CSV table of C-alpha atoms and ligand atoms in Angstrom, one decimal:
chain,number,residue,atom,x,y,z
A,1,MET,CA,-10.5,24.7,0.4
A,2,SER,CA,-9.3,23.1,4.0
A,3,ILE,CA,-8.4,19.6,4.7
A,4,ASP,CA,-9.9,17.6,7.5
A,5,VAL,CA,-8.0,15.0,9.5
A,6,PHE,CA,-9.7,11.4,9.7
A,7,ILE,CA,-6.9,9.2,9.7
A,8,SER,CA,-5.0,11.0,12.9
A,9,GLU,CA,-1.1,11.1,12.6
A,10,ASP,CA,-1.1,9.4,16.3
A,11,GLN,CA,-3.9,6.8,15.3
A,12,ILE,CA,-1.5,5.6,12.3
A,13,GLN,CA,1.7,5.1,14.2
A,14,LYS,CA,0.2,3.3,16.9
A,15,ARG,CA,-1.4,0.4,13.9
A,16,ILE,CA,1.4,1.1,12.5
A,17,LYS,CA,4.0,-0.7,15.6
A,18,GLU,CA,0.8,-3.0,15.8
A,19,LEU,CA,1.5,-4.5,11.9
A,20,GLY,CA,5.0,-4.1,13.0
A,21,GLU,CA,4.1,-6.6,15.9
A,22,GLU,CA,2.5,-9.0,14.0
A,23,ILE,CA,4.5,-9.3,10.9
A,24,SER,CA,7.8,-10.3,13.2
A,25,ARG,CA,6.1,-12.3,15.0
A,26,ASP,CA,4.0,-15.3,11.7
A,27,TYR,CA,8.2,-14.2,9.4
A,28,LYS,CA,10.2,-14.7,12.7
A,29,GLY,CA,13.4,-16.4,11.0
A,30,GLU,CA,13.2,-16.0,8.0
A,31,GLU,CA,14.1,-14.0,4.6
A,32,VAL,CA,11.7,-11.4,2.9
A,33,ILE,CA,11.8,-9.4,0.3
A,34,VAL,CA,9.4,-6.3,0.9
A,35,VAL,CA,8.4,-4.5,-2.1
A,36,GLY,CA,6.4,-0.8,-2.0
A,37,VAL,CA,4.4,-0.6,-4.6
A,38,LEU,CA,5.1,3.7,-6.3
A,39,ASN,CA,4.6,5.8,-5.3
A,40,GLY,CA,1.4,6.4,-2.8
A,41,SER,CA,4.1,3.8,-0.1
A,42,PHE,CA,6.5,5.1,0.1
A,43,MET,CA,5.7,6.7,3.6
A,44,PHE,CA,3.7,4.1,4.7
A,45,CYS,CA,7.2,1.6,3.9
A,46,ALA,CA,9.2,3.5,5.1
A,47,ASP,CA,8.0,4.1,8.9
A,48,LEU,CA,6.7,-0.1,8.4
A,49,VAL,CA,10.4,-1.2,7.6
A,50,ARG,CA,11.7,0.8,10.7
A,51,VAL,CA,9.3,-1.2,13.3
A,52,LEU,CA,9.7,-4.9,12.3
A,53,LYS,CA,11.8,-6.7,14.2
A,54,PHE,CA,14.4,-8.8,11.7
A,55,PRO,CA,15.9,-7.9,9.2
A,56,VAL,CA,14.7,-7.3,5.2
A,57,ILE,CA,15.5,-6.5,1.6
A,58,THR,CA,13.0,-3.5,0.2
A,59,GLU,CA,12.6,-3.3,-2.8
A,60,PHE,CA,10.4,-0.8,-5.0
A,61,MET,CA,8.0,-1.1,-7.6
A,62,ALA,CA,5.3,1.4,-10.2
A,63,ALA,CA,2.3,0.7,-11.8
A,64,ALA,CA,-0.5,3.5,-13.3
A,65,SER,CA,-3.0,2.7,-14.6
A,66,TYR,CA,-5.1,4.7,-16.3
A,67,GLY,CA,-8.6,5.6,-17.2
A,68,GLU,CA,-10.0,8.5,-17.8
A,69,GLY,CA,-11.2,11.3,-14.9
A,70,THR,CA,-11.9,9.4,-11.3
A,71,THR,CA,-12.5,5.9,-13.6
A,72,THR,CA,-10.5,3.5,-13.7
A,73,SER,CA,-10.0,1.1,-17.5
A,74,GLY,CA,-8.0,-1.4,-15.1
A,75,ASP,CA,-5.3,-1.2,-18.4
A,76,VAL,CA,-2.4,-1.9,-15.6
A,77,LYS,CA,1.1,-0.6,-16.7
A,78,ILE,CA,4.7,-2.4,-14.4
A,79,LEU,CA,6.6,0.7,-15.4
A,80,LEU,CA,9.4,0.5,-12.7
A,81,ASP,CA,10.4,-4.4,-11.8
A,82,ILE,CA,12.1,-5.4,-9.0
A,83,LYS,CA,16.0,-6.5,-9.4
A,84,THR,CA,15.5,-8.9,-6.9
A,85,ASP,CA,15.1,-12.6,-7.8
A,86,ILE,CA,12.0,-14.0,-5.9
A,87,GLU,CA,12.3,-17.0,-6.6
A,88,GLY,CA,11.7,-19.6,-3.4
A,89,LYS,CA,11.7,-16.3,-0.9
A,90,HIS,CA,8.8,-14.6,1.1
A,91,VAL,CA,8.0,-12.0,-1.0
A,92,LEU,CA,5.8,-8.9,1.4
A,93,PHE,CA,4.1,-6.5,-0.9
A,94,ILE,CA,3.3,-2.9,0.9
A,95,GLU,CA,1.0,-0.7,-0.5
A,96,ASP,CA,-1.2,2.5,0.8
A,97,ILE,CA,-4.6,1.2,-1.0
A,98,VAL,CA,-6.1,-1.3,-2.4
A,99,ASP,CA,-9.1,0.5,-4.4
A,100,THR,CA,-10.8,-1.7,-7.3
A,101,GLY,CA,-7.9,-4.3,-6.9
A,102,HIS,CA,-6.5,-4.0,-10.2
A,103,THR,CA,-3.3,-2.6,-10.1
A,104,PHE,CA,-3.0,-5.7,-7.7
A,105,LYS,CA,-4.0,-8.4,-9.9
A,106,LYS,CA,-1.4,-6.8,-12.5
A,107,ILE,CA,1.5,-6.8,-10.1
A,108,LEU,CA,0.2,-10.8,-8.1
A,109,ALA,CA,-0.4,-12.7,-11.5
A,110,MET,CA,3.2,-11.2,-13.1
A,111,ILE,CA,5.2,-12.0,-9.2
A,112,GLU,CA,3.6,-15.5,-9.3
A,113,LYS,CA,5.1,-16.1,-12.6
A,114,ARG,CA,8.3,-15.7,-10.9
A,115,ASN,CA,8.0,-18.6,-7.9
A,116,PRO,CA,8.3,-17.6,-4.8
A,117,LYS,CA,7.6,-19.2,-1.7
A,118,SER,CA,4.9,-17.3,-0.7
A,119,VAL,CA,3.1,-13.7,-1.4
A,120,ARG,CA,1.6,-11.7,1.4
A,121,ILE,CA,0.5,-7.9,1.1
A,122,ALA,CA,0.2,-5.1,3.2
A,123,SER,CA,-2.1,-2.4,3.0
A,124,LEU,CA,-2.7,1.5,5.3
A,125,LEU,CA,-5.9,1.4,3.7
A,126,SER,CA,-8.6,-0.6,1.5
A,127,LYS,CA,-12.0,0.4,0.4
A,128,PRO,CA,-14.2,-3.0,0.1
A,129,ALA,CA,-16.8,-0.7,-1.5
A,130,ARG,CA,-14.8,-0.2,-5.1
A,131,ARG,CA,-13.4,-3.5,-4.7
A,132,GLU,CA,-13.8,-5.1,-8.8
A,133,HIS,CA,-11.0,-8.1,-7.6
A,134,HIS,CA,-10.9,-9.8,-5.0
A,135,ILE,CA,-8.1,-9.8,-3.3
A,136,ASP,CA,-6.2,-10.9,-0.2
A,137,ILE,CA,-4.5,-7.9,2.5
A,138,ASP,CA,-3.1,-10.1,4.3
A,139,TYR,CA,-2.3,-7.0,6.6
A,140,LEU,CA,-4.2,-4.2,6.9
A,141,ALA,CA,-4.3,-0.7,8.6
A,142,PHE,CA,-7.6,0.9,8.2
A,143,GLU,CA,-10.6,0.0,6.0
A,144,ILE,CA,-12.6,3.2,5.3
A,145,GLU,CA,-15.3,4.0,3.4
A,146,ASP,CA,-15.9,4.7,-0.1
A,147,LYS,CA,-14.0,8.6,0.1
A,148,PHE,CA,-11.7,10.3,-1.6
A,149,VAL,CA,-8.8,11.0,0.8
A,150,ILE,CA,-5.5,12.6,0.9
A,151,GLY,CA,-2.3,12.8,2.8
A,152,TYR,CA,0.2,9.9,4.4
A,153,GLY,CA,1.0,9.5,0.6
A,154,LEU,CA,-1.7,9.5,-1.1
A,155,ASP,CA,-1.8,11.8,-3.6
A,156,LEU,CA,-4.4,15.6,-5.5
A,157,GLY,CA,-3.5,15.8,-8.2
A,158,GLY,CA,0.2,14.4,-7.1
A,159,LYS,CA,0.1,17.2,-4.2
A,160,TYR,CA,-0.5,16.7,-0.5
A,161,ARG,CA,1.9,12.7,-0.1
A,162,GLU,CA,3.9,14.7,2.3
A,163,LEU,CA,1.1,15.3,4.3
A,164,PRO,CA,2.0,12.5,8.0
A,165,TYR,CA,-2.2,12.2,8.3
A,166,ILE,CA,-4.6,11.2,6.0
A,167,GLY,CA,-7.5,13.7,6.1
A,168,VAL,CA,-10.6,14.6,3.2
A,169,TYR,CA,-10.4,17.1,1.2
A,170,ASN,CA,-13.4,19.9,1.5
A,171,PRO,CA,-12.8,22.6,-1.0
A,172,GLU,CA,-15.6,24.3,0.3
A,173,ALA,CA,-14.7,25.6,3.4
A,174,ASN,CA,-12.6,29.0,3.9
B,201,PRP,C1,-3.3,4.5,-6.5
B,201,PRP,C2,-2.2,3.6,-5.2
B,201,PRP,C3,-2.6,1.8,-6.0
B,201,PRP,C4,-3.9,2.2,-6.9
B,201,PRP,C5,-4.5,1.3,-6.2
B,201,PRP,O1,-2.2,4.2,-7.3
B,201,PRP,O2,-1.1,3.9,-4.6
B,201,PRP,O3,-1.6,1.9,-5.9
B,201,PRP,O4,-3.9,3.2,-6.7
B,201,PRP,O5,-5.0,1.4,-7.2
B,201,PRP,P1,-6.3,-0.3,-7.3
B,201,PRP,O6,-6.8,-0.9,-5.9
B,201,PRP,O7,-7.5,0.7,-8.1
B,201,PRP,O8,-5.2,-0.5,-8.8
B,201,PRP,P2,-2.1,5.3,-8.4
B,201,PRP,O9,-2.2,4.7,-9.2
B,201,PRP,O10,-2.9,6.5,-8.2
B,201,PRP,O11,-0.8,6.3,-8.6
B,201,PRP,P3,0.5,6.6,-7.2
B,201,PRP,O12,0.7,5.2,-6.2
B,201,PRP,O13,1.6,7.1,-8.0
B,201,PRP,O14,0.1,7.5,-6.5
């Protein structure tokens, strides 16, 4: 097997700097609570907060989707919640990938009940072909076709999250 590079480390880091500039301009002078959605977002979140030009409060949530095999049932459970009171605050979610949209449908429904001032989403990847719920992504690094990608936070059975690039798993290569 081999892993082919799909989006290189340089491409990712260049795009993160661009997003960092855009986000820094948009939130200039505001207080923002950044929420990384674990596990997949840990690397994107770590790199993105480092290029923001304003101080943020960093929090994490964890969600898990239960389905069989590669299908998703849409039954998303929140495994870890944030500790900060977000009422009247700007919340910026950081996610590795928006796929069907089930995860954000659940998270947004829960978060909006807490009356934040605003809620936005920054995602490394989006697969629009897989969408089952419309999700507005405010800051998107890369839109991709429906292919199975790993690395830079994304896993295959818990492995490969540590790769500094996004790759495509090729089980047939030597
Ligand atoms: C992945 C990803 C998103 C979610 C997106 O998480 O990190 O949170 O799926 O899919 P959706 O739009 O179809 O809901 P996963 O449940 O694989 O957990 P992980 O982050 O721990 O890898």
